[in-house]
mmCIF file of C-alpha atoms in Angstrom:
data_model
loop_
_atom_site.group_PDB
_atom_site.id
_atom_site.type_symbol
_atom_site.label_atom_id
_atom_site.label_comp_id
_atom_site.label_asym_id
_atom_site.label_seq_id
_atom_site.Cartn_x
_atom_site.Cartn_y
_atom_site.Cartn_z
ATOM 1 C CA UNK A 1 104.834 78.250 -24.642
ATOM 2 C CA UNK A 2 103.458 79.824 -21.713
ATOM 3 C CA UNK A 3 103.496 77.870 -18.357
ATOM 4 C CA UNK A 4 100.924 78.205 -15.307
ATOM 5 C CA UNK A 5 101.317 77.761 -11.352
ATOM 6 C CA UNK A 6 98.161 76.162 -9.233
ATOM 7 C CA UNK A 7 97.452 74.607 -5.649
ATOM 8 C CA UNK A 8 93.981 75.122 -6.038
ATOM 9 C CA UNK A 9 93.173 71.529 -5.021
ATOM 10 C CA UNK A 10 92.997 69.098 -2.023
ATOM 11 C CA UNK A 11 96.414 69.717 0.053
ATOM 12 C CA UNK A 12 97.634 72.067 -1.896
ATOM 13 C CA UNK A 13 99.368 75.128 -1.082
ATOM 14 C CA UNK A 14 102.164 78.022 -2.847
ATOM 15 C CA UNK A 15 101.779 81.718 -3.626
ATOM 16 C CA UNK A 16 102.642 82.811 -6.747
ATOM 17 C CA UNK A 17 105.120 85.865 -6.304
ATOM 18 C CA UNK A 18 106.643 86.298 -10.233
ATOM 19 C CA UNK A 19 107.625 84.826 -13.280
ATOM 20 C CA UNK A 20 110.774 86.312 -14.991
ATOM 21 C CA UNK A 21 111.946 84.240 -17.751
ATOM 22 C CA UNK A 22 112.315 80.502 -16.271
ATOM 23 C CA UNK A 23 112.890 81.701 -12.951
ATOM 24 C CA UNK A 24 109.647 81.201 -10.433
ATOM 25 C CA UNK A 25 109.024 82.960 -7.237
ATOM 26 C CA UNK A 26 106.790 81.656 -4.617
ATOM 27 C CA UNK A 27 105.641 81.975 -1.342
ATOM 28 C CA UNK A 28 104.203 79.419 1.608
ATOM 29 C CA UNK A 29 101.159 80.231 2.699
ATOM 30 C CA UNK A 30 100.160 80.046 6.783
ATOM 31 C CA UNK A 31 97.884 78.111 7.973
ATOM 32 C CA UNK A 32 95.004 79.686 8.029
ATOM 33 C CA UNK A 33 94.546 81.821 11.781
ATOM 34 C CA UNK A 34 98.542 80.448 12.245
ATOM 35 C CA UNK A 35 101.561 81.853 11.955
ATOM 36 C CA UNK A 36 102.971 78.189 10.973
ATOM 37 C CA UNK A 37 103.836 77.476 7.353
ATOM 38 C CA UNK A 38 106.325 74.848 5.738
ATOM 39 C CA UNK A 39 104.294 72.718 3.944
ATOM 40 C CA UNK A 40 103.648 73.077 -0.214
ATOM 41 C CA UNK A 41 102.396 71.429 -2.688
ATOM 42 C CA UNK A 42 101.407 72.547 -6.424
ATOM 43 C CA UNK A 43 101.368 71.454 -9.598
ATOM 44 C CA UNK A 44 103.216 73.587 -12.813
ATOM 45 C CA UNK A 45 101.336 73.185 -16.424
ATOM 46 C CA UNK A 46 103.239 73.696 -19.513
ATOM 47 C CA UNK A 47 106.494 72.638 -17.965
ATOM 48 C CA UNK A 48 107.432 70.014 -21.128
ATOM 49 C CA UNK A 49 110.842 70.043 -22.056
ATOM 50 C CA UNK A 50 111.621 73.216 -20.092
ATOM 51 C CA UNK A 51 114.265 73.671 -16.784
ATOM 52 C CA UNK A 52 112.808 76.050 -14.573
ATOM 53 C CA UNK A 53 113.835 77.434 -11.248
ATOM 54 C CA UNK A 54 111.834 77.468 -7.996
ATOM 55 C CA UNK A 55 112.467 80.116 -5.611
ATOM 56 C CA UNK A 56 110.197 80.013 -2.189
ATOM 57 C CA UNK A 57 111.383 83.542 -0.899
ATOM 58 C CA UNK A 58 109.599 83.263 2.540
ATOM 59 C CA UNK A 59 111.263 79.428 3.185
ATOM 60 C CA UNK A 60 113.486 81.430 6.097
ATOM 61 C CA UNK A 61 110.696 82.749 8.021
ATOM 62 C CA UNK A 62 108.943 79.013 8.148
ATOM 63 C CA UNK A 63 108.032 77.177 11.381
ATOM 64 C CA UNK A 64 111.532 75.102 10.657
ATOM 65 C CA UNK A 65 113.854 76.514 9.189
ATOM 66 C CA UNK A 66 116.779 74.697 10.013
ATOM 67 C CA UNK A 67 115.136 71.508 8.352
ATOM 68 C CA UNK A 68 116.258 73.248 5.014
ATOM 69 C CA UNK A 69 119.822 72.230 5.084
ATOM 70 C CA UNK A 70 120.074 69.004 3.100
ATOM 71 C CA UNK A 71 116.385 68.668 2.020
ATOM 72 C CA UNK A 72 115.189 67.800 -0.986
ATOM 73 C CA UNK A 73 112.375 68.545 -2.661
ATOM 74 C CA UNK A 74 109.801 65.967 -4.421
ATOM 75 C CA UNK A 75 108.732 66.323 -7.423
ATOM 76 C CA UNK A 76 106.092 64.020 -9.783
ATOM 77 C CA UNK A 77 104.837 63.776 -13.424
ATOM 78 C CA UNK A 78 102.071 60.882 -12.035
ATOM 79 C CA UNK A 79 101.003 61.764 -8.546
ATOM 80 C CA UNK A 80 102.185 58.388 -7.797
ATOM 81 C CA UNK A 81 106.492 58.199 -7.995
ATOM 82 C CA UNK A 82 107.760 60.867 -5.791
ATOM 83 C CA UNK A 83 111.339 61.598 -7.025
ATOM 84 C CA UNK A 84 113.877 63.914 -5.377
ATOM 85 C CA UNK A 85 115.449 67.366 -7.184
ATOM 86 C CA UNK A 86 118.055 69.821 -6.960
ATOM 87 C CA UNK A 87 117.327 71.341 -3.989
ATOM 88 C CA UNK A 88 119.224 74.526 -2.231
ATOM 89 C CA UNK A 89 118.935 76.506 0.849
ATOM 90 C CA UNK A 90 120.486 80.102 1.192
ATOM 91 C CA UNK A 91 119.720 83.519 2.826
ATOM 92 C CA UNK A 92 116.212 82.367 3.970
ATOM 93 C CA UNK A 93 115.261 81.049 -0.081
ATOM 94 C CA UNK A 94 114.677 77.836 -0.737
ATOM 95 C CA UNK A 95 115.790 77.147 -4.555
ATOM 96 C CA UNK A 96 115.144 74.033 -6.735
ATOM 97 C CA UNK A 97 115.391 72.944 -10.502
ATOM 98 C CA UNK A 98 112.958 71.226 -12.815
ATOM 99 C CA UNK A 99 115.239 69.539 -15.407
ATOM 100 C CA UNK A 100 112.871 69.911 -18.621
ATOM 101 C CA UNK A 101 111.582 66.392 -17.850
ATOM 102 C CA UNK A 102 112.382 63.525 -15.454
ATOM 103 C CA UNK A 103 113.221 63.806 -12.379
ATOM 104 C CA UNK A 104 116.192 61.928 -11.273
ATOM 105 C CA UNK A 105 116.004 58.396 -12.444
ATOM 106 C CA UNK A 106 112.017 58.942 -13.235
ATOM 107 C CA UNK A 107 110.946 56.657 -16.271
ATOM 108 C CA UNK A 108 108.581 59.858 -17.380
ATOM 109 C CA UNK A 109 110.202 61.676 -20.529
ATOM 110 C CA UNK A 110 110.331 65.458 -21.079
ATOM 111 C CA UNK A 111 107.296 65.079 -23.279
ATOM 112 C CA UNK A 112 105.320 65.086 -19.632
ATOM 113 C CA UNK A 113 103.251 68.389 -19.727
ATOM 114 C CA UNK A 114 102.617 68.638 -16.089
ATOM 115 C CA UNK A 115 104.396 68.111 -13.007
ATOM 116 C CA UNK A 116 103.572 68.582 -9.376
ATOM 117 C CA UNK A 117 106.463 69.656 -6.154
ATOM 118 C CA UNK A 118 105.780 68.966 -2.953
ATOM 119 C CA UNK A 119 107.382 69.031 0.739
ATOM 120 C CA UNK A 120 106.730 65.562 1.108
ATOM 121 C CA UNK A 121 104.493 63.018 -1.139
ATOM 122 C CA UNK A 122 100.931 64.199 -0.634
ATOM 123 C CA UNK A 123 98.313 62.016 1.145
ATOM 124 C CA UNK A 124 94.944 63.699 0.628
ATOM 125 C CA UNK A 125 91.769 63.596 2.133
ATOM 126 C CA UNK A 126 90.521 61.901 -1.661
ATOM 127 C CA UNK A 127 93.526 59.192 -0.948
ATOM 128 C CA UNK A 128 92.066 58.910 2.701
ATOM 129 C CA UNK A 129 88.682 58.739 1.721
ATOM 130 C CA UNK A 130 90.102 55.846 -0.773
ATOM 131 C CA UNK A 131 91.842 53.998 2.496
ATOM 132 C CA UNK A 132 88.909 54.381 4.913
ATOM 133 C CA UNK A 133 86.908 52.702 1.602
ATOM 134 C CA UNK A 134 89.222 49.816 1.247
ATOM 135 C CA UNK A 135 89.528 48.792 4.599
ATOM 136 C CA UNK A 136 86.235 49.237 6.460
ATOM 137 C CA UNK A 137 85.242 46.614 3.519
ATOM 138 C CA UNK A 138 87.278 44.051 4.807
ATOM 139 C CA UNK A 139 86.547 41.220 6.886
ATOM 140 C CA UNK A 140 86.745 41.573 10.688
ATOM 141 C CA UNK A 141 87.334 45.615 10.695
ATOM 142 C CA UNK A 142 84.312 47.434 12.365
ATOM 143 C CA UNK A 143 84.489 51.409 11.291
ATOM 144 C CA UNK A 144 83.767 53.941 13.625
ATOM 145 C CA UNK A 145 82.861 57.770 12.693
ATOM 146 C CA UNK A 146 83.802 59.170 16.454
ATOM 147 C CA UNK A 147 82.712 62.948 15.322
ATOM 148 C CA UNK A 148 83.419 65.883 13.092
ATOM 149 C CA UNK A 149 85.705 68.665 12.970
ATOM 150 C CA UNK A 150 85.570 71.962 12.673
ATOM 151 C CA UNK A 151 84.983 72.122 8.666
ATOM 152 C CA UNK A 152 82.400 69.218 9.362
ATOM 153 C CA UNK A 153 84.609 66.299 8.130
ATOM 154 C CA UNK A 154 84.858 62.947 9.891
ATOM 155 C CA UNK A 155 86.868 61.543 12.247
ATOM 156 C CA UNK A 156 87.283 58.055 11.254
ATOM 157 C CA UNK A 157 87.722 54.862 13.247
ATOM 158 C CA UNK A 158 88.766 51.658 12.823
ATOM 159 C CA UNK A 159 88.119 48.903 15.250
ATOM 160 C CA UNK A 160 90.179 45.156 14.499
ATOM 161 C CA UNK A 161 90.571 42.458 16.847
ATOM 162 C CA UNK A 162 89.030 41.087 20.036
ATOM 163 C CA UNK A 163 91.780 40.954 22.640
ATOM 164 C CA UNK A 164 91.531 42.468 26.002
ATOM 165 C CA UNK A 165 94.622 45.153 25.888
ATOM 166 C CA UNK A 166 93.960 48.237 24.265
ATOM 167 C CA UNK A 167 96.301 49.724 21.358
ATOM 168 C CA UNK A 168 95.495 52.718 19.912
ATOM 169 C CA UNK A 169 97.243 53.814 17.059
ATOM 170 C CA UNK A 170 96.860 57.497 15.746
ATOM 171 C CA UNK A 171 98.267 59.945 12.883
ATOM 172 C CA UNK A 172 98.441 63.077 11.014
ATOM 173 C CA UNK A 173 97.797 65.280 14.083
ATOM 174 C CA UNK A 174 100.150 67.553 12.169
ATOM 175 C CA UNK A 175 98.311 67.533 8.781
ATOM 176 C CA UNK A 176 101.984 68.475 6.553
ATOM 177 C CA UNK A 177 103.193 65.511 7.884
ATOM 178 C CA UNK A 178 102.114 63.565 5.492
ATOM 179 C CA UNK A 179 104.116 60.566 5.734
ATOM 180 C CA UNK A 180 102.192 59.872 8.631
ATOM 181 C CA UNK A 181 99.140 58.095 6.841
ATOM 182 C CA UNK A 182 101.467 56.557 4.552
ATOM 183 C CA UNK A 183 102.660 54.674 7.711
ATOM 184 C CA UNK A 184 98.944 54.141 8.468
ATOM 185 C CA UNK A 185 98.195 52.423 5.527
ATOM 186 C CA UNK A 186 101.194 50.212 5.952
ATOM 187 C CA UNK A 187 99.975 49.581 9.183
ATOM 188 C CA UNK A 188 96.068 48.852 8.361
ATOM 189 C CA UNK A 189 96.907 46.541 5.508
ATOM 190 C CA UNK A 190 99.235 44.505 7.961
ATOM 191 C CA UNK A 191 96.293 44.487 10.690
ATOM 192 C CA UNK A 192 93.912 43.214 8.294
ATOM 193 C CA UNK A 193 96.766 40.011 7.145
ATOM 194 C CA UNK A 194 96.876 36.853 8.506
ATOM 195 C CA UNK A 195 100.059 37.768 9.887
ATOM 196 C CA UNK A 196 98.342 39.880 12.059
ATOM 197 C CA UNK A 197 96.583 37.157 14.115
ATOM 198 C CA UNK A 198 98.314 36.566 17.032
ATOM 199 C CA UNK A 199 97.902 40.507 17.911
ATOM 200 C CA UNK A 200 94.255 40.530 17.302
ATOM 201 C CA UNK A 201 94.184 38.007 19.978
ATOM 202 C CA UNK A 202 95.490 39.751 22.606
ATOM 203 C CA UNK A 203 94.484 43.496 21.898
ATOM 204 C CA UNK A 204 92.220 45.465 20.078
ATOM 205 C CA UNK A 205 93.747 47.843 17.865
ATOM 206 C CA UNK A 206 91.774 51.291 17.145
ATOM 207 C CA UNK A 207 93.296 53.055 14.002
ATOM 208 C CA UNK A 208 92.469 57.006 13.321
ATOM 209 C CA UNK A 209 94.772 57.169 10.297
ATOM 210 C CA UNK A 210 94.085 61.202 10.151
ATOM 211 C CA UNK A 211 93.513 63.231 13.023
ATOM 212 C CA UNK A 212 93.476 66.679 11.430
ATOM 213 C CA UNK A 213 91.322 66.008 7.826
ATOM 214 C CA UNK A 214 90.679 70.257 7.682
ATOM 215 C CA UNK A 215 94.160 70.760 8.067
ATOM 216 C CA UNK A 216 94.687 68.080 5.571
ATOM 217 C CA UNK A 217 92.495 69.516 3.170
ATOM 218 C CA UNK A 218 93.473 72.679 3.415
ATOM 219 C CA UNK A 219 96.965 72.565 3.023
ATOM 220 C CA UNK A 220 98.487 72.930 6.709
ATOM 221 C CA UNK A 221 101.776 72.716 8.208
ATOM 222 C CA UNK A 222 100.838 71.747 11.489
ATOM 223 C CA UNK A 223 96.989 73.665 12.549
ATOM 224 C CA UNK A 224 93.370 72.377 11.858
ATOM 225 C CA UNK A 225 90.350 74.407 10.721
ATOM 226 C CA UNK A 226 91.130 77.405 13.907
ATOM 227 C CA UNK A 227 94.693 77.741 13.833
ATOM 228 C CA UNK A 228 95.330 75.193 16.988
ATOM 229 C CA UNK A 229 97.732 72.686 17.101
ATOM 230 C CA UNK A 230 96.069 70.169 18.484
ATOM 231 C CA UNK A 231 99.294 67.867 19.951
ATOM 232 C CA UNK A 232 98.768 70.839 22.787
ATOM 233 C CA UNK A 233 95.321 70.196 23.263
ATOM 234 C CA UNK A 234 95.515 66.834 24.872
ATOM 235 C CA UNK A 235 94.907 68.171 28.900
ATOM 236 C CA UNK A 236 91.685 70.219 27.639
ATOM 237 C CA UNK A 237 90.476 69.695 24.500
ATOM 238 C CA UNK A 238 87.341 71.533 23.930
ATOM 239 C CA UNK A 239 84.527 71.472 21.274
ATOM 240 C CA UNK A 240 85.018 74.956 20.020
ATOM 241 C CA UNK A 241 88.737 74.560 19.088
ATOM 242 C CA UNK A 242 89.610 70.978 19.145
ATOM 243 C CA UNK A 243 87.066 68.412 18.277
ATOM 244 C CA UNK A 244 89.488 66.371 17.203
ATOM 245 C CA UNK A 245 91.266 65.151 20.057
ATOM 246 C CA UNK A 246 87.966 65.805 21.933
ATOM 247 C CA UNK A 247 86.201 62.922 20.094
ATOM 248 C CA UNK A 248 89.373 61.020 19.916
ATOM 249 C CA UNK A 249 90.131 61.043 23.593
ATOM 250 C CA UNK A 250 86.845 60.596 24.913
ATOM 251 C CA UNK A 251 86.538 57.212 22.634
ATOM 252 C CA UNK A 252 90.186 56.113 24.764
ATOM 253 C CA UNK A 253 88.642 56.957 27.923
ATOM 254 C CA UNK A 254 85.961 54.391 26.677
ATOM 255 C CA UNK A 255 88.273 51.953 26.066
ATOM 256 C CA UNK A 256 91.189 52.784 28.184
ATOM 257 C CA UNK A 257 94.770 52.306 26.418
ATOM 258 C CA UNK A 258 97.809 50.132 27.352
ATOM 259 C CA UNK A 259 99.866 50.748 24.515
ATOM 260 C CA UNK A 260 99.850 53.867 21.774
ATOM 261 C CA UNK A 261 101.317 55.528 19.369
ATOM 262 C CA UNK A 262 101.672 58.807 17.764
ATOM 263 C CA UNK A 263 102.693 58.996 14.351
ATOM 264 C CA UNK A 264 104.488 62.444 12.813
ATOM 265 C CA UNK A 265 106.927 63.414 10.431
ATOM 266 C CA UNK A 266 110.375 65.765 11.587
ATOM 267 C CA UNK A 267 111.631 68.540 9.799
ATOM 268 C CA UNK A 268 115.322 68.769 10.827
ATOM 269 C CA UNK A 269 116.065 65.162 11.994
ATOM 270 C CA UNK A 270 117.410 62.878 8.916
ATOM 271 C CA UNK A 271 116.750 59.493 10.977
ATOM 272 C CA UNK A 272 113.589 57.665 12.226
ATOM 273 C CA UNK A 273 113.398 57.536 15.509
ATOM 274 C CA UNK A 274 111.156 57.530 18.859
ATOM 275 C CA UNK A 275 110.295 59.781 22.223
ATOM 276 C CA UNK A 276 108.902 58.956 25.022
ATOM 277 C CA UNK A 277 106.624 60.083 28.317
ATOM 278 C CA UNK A 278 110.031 60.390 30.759
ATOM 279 C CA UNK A 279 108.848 63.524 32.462
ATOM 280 C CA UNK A 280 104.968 62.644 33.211
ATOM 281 C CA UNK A 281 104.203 62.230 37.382
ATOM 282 C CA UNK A 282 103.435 59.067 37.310
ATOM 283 C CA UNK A 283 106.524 57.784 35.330
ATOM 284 C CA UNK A 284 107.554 54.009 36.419
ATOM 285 C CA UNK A 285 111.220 52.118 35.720
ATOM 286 C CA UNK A 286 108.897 49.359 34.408
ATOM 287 C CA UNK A 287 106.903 51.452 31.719
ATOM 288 C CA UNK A 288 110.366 53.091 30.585
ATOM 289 C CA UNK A 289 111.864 49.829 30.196
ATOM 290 C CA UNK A 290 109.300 48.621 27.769
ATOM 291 C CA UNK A 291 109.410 51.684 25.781
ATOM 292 C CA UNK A 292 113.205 51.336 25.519
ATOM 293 C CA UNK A 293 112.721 47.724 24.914
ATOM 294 C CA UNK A 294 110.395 48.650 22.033
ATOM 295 C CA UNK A 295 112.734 51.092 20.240
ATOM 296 C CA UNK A 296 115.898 48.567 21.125
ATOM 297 C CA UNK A 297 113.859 45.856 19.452
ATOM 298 C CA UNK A 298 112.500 48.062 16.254
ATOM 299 C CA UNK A 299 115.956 48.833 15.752
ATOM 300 C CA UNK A 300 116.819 45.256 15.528
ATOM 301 C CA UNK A 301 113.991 44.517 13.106
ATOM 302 C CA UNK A 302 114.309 47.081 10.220
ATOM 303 C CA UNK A 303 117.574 48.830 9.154
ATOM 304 C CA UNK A 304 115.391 51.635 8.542
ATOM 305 C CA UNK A 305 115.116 52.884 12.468
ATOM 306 C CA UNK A 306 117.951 54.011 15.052
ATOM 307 C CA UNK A 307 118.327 54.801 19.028
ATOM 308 C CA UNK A 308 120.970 57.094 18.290
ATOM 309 C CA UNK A 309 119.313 60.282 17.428
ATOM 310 C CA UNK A 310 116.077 62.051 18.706
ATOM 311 C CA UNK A 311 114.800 64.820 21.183
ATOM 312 C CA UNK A 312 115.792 65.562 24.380
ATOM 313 C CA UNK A 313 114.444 63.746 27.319
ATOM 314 C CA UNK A 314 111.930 65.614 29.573
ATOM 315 C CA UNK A 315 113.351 65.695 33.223
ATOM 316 C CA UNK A 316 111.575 64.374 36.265
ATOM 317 C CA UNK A 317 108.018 65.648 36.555
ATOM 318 C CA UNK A 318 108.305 67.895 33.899
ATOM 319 C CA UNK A 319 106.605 66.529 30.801
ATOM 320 C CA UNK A 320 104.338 68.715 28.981
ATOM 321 C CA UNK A 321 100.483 66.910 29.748
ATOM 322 C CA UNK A 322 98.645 69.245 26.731
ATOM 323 C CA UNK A 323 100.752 66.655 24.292
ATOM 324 C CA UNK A 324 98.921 63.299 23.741
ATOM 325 C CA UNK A 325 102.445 61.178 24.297
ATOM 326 C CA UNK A 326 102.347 62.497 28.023
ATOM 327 C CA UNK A 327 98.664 62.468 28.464
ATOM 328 C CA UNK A 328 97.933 59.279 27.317
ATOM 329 C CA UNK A 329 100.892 57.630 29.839
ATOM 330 C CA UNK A 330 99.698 59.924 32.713
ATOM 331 C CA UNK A 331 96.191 59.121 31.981
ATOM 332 C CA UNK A 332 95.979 55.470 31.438
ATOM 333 C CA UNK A 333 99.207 54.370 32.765
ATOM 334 C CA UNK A 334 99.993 53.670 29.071
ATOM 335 C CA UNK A 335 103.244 52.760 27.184
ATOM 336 C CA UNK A 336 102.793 55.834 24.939
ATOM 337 C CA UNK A 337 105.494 56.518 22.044
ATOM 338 C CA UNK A 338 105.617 59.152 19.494
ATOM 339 C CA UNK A 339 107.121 57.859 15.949
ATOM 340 C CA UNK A 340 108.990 60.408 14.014
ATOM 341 C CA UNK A 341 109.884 60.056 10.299
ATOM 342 C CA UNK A 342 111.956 62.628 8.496
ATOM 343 C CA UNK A 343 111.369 64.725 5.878
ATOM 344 C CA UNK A 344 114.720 64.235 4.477
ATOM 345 C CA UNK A 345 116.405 61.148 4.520
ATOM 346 C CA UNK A 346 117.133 58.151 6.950
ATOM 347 C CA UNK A 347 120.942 58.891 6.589
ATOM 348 C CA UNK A 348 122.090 55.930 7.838
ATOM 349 C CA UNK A 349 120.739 53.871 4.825
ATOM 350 C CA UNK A 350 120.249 57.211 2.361
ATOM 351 C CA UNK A 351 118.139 56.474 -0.929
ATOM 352 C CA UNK A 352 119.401 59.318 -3.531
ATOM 353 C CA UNK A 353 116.346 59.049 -5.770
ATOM 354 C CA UNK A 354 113.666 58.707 -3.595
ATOM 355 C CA UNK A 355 115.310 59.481 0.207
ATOM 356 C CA UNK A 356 112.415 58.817 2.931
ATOM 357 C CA UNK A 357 109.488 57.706 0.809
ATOM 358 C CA UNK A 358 106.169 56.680 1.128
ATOM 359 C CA UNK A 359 106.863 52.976 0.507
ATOM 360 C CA UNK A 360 109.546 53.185 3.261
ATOM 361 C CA UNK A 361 106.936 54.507 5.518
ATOM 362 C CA UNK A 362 104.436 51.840 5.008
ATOM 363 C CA UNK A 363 107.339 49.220 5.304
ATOM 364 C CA UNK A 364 107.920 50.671 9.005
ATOM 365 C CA UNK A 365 103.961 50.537 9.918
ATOM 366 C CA UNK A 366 104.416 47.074 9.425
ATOM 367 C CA UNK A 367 107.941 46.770 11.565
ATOM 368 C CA UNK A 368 106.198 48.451 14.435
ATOM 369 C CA UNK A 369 103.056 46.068 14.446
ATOM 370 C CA UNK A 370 105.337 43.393 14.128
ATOM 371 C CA UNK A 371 107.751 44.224 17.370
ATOM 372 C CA UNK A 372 104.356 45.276 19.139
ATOM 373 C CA UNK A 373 103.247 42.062 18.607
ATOM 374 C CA UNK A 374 106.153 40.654 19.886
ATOM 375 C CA UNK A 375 105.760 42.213 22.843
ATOM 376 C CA UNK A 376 101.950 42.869 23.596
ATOM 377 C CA UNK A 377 102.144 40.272 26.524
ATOM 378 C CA UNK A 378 104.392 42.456 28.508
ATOM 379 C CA UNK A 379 102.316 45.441 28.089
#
């Protein structure tokens, strides 16, 4: 029997190169206008009780290539458990194995006749449109459309709470990084709890759970509808090739914002983990104490976040302003964090089957919220 390759769907993304025997050669295709690729996701039909070998031949010319080594690849016969597979990285090809059925530990049998691979577990703009659904109908949530982007989607808002400080939560300004809203639904379902009271009292929180929909939709890496990346848009964002954080950041300015954060995914970095705003002009001891507090304290919480590991610190008056971290503490005077997940594993508490998942992602939504709210007096 015959089998077929397709990413002709929401998110999706891969090039078919060549089929010889059970071997399958692919490619990653850019973003559109971009030279950035990394992200895939597609779906193989007539893959029952067959092992088959993936080959992406272009994986050493991607925007990361050095998160390769010791990723693995996700792979699922329901669109719902996202299992790991065989995964290898050599002379710039990225090789993994369907086994003729389940992937590791999946309860699906080899009688499944299709099965989807993907960088990371998909969130697409059908799953957003799903979440945006779901929790503009609850009580006490007002939903904001702050504009469009460049493909003419929305940019959606939620509103919850009544207190005076302003949080801002925001995600998926790199569309591949899908984990992102996966946080954000952890996240919205926790601000819409009862346990979420005693926040709502002292801030209002404004969710964008996707920043980037045409990227999203399209199958991006890390570009919207133009080719920009819009976390370099942030100083002088402009209708024409960033709408996005146009819309986004005029709405702040509306608002003004004492505490934010970022949400992304890493490529190379097996570890969740935090940066900061330590090279923007108007950097104070007090505002980098808090943000150390917060990762010191979210740490602490969850055994699924560490101090130990992360970027390198900005020096003195050197920060880049174009990325929304460093513009939104320059701006506003904000405690402004980016949150980055990995694509691989947290290593310090590995999970072989699944390693960094989307239920581990919405589990750390709700940590953060929860040591925010701990400390929203401070802030």
């Amino acid at each position: 029997m015959s089998f077929s390759i397709n990413a002709a769907f929401d998110s999706g993304n891969i090039r078919l190169i060549g089929i010889t025997g059970d071997r399958v050669d692919l490619e990653i295709v850019k973003d559109h206008q971009s030279d950035f690729y990394q992200w895939f996701y597609f779906r193989v039909a007539g893959a029952a009780g067959r092992r088959l070998t993936f080959r992406i031949l272009n994986a050493g010319g991607s925007a990361y290539p050095f998160g390769w080594p010791g990723y693995r690849t996700r792979a699922s016969t329901d669109r719902k458990a996202w299992h790991t597979v065989d995964t290898r990285y050599a002379d710039g090809v990225l090789e993994f194995d369907w086994p003729g059925g389940a992937a590791a530990g999946d309860a699906a049998t080899s009688d499944g006749q299709i099965v989807w691979f993907a960088y990371f577990a998909p969130y697409t703009m059908e799953q957003h449109a799903d979440l945006v659904a779901r929790i503009a109908a609850r009580p006490g949530v007002r939903h904001r459309e702050l504009g469009t982007s460049l493909d003419g989607q929305a940019i959606d808002c939620f509103d919850i709470g009544t207190g005076p400080k302003s949080v801002w939560l925001y995600a998926r300004q790199h569309p591949g990084e899908s984990m992102a809203e996966w946080w954000m639904e952890g996240a919205l379902d926790w601000l819409t709890s009862a346990a979420a009271a005693p926040l709502l009292e002292a801030a209002t929180v404004h969710v964008v759970p996707n920043m980037n929909p045409d990227g999203t939709r399209r199958g991006h890496l890390r570009t919207n509808a133009a080719g920009v990346n819009l976390n370099r848009e942030w100083h002088a964002p402009t209708p024409e090739r960033s709408p996005e954080v146009l819309c986004v950041r005029n709405a702040m300015d509306e608002t003004g914002v004492n505490f934010a954060m970022d949400v992304h995914g890493d490529e190379a970095i097996a570890a969740n983990f935090i940066a900061g705003f330590e090279g923007v002009p108007s950097w104070t001891e007090r505002r980098g104490n808090l943000f150390v507090e917060f990762g010191q304290r979210l740490a602490a919480h969850t055994p699924d976040f560490q101090t130990a590991l992360g970027y390198e610190k900005s020096q003195p008056g050197r920060a880049n302003l174009s990325m929304s971290t460093n513009q939104l503490a320059e701006r506003f005077g904000a405690v402004s964090v980016t949150l980055e997940m990995p694509f691989k594993d947290h290593d310090a508490n590995p999970d072989p089957a699944f390693a960094w998942s989307p239920e581990r992602s919405a589990k750390l939504g709700v940590s953060c919220l929860e040591v925010l709210s701990e400390m929203i007096g401070d802030l």
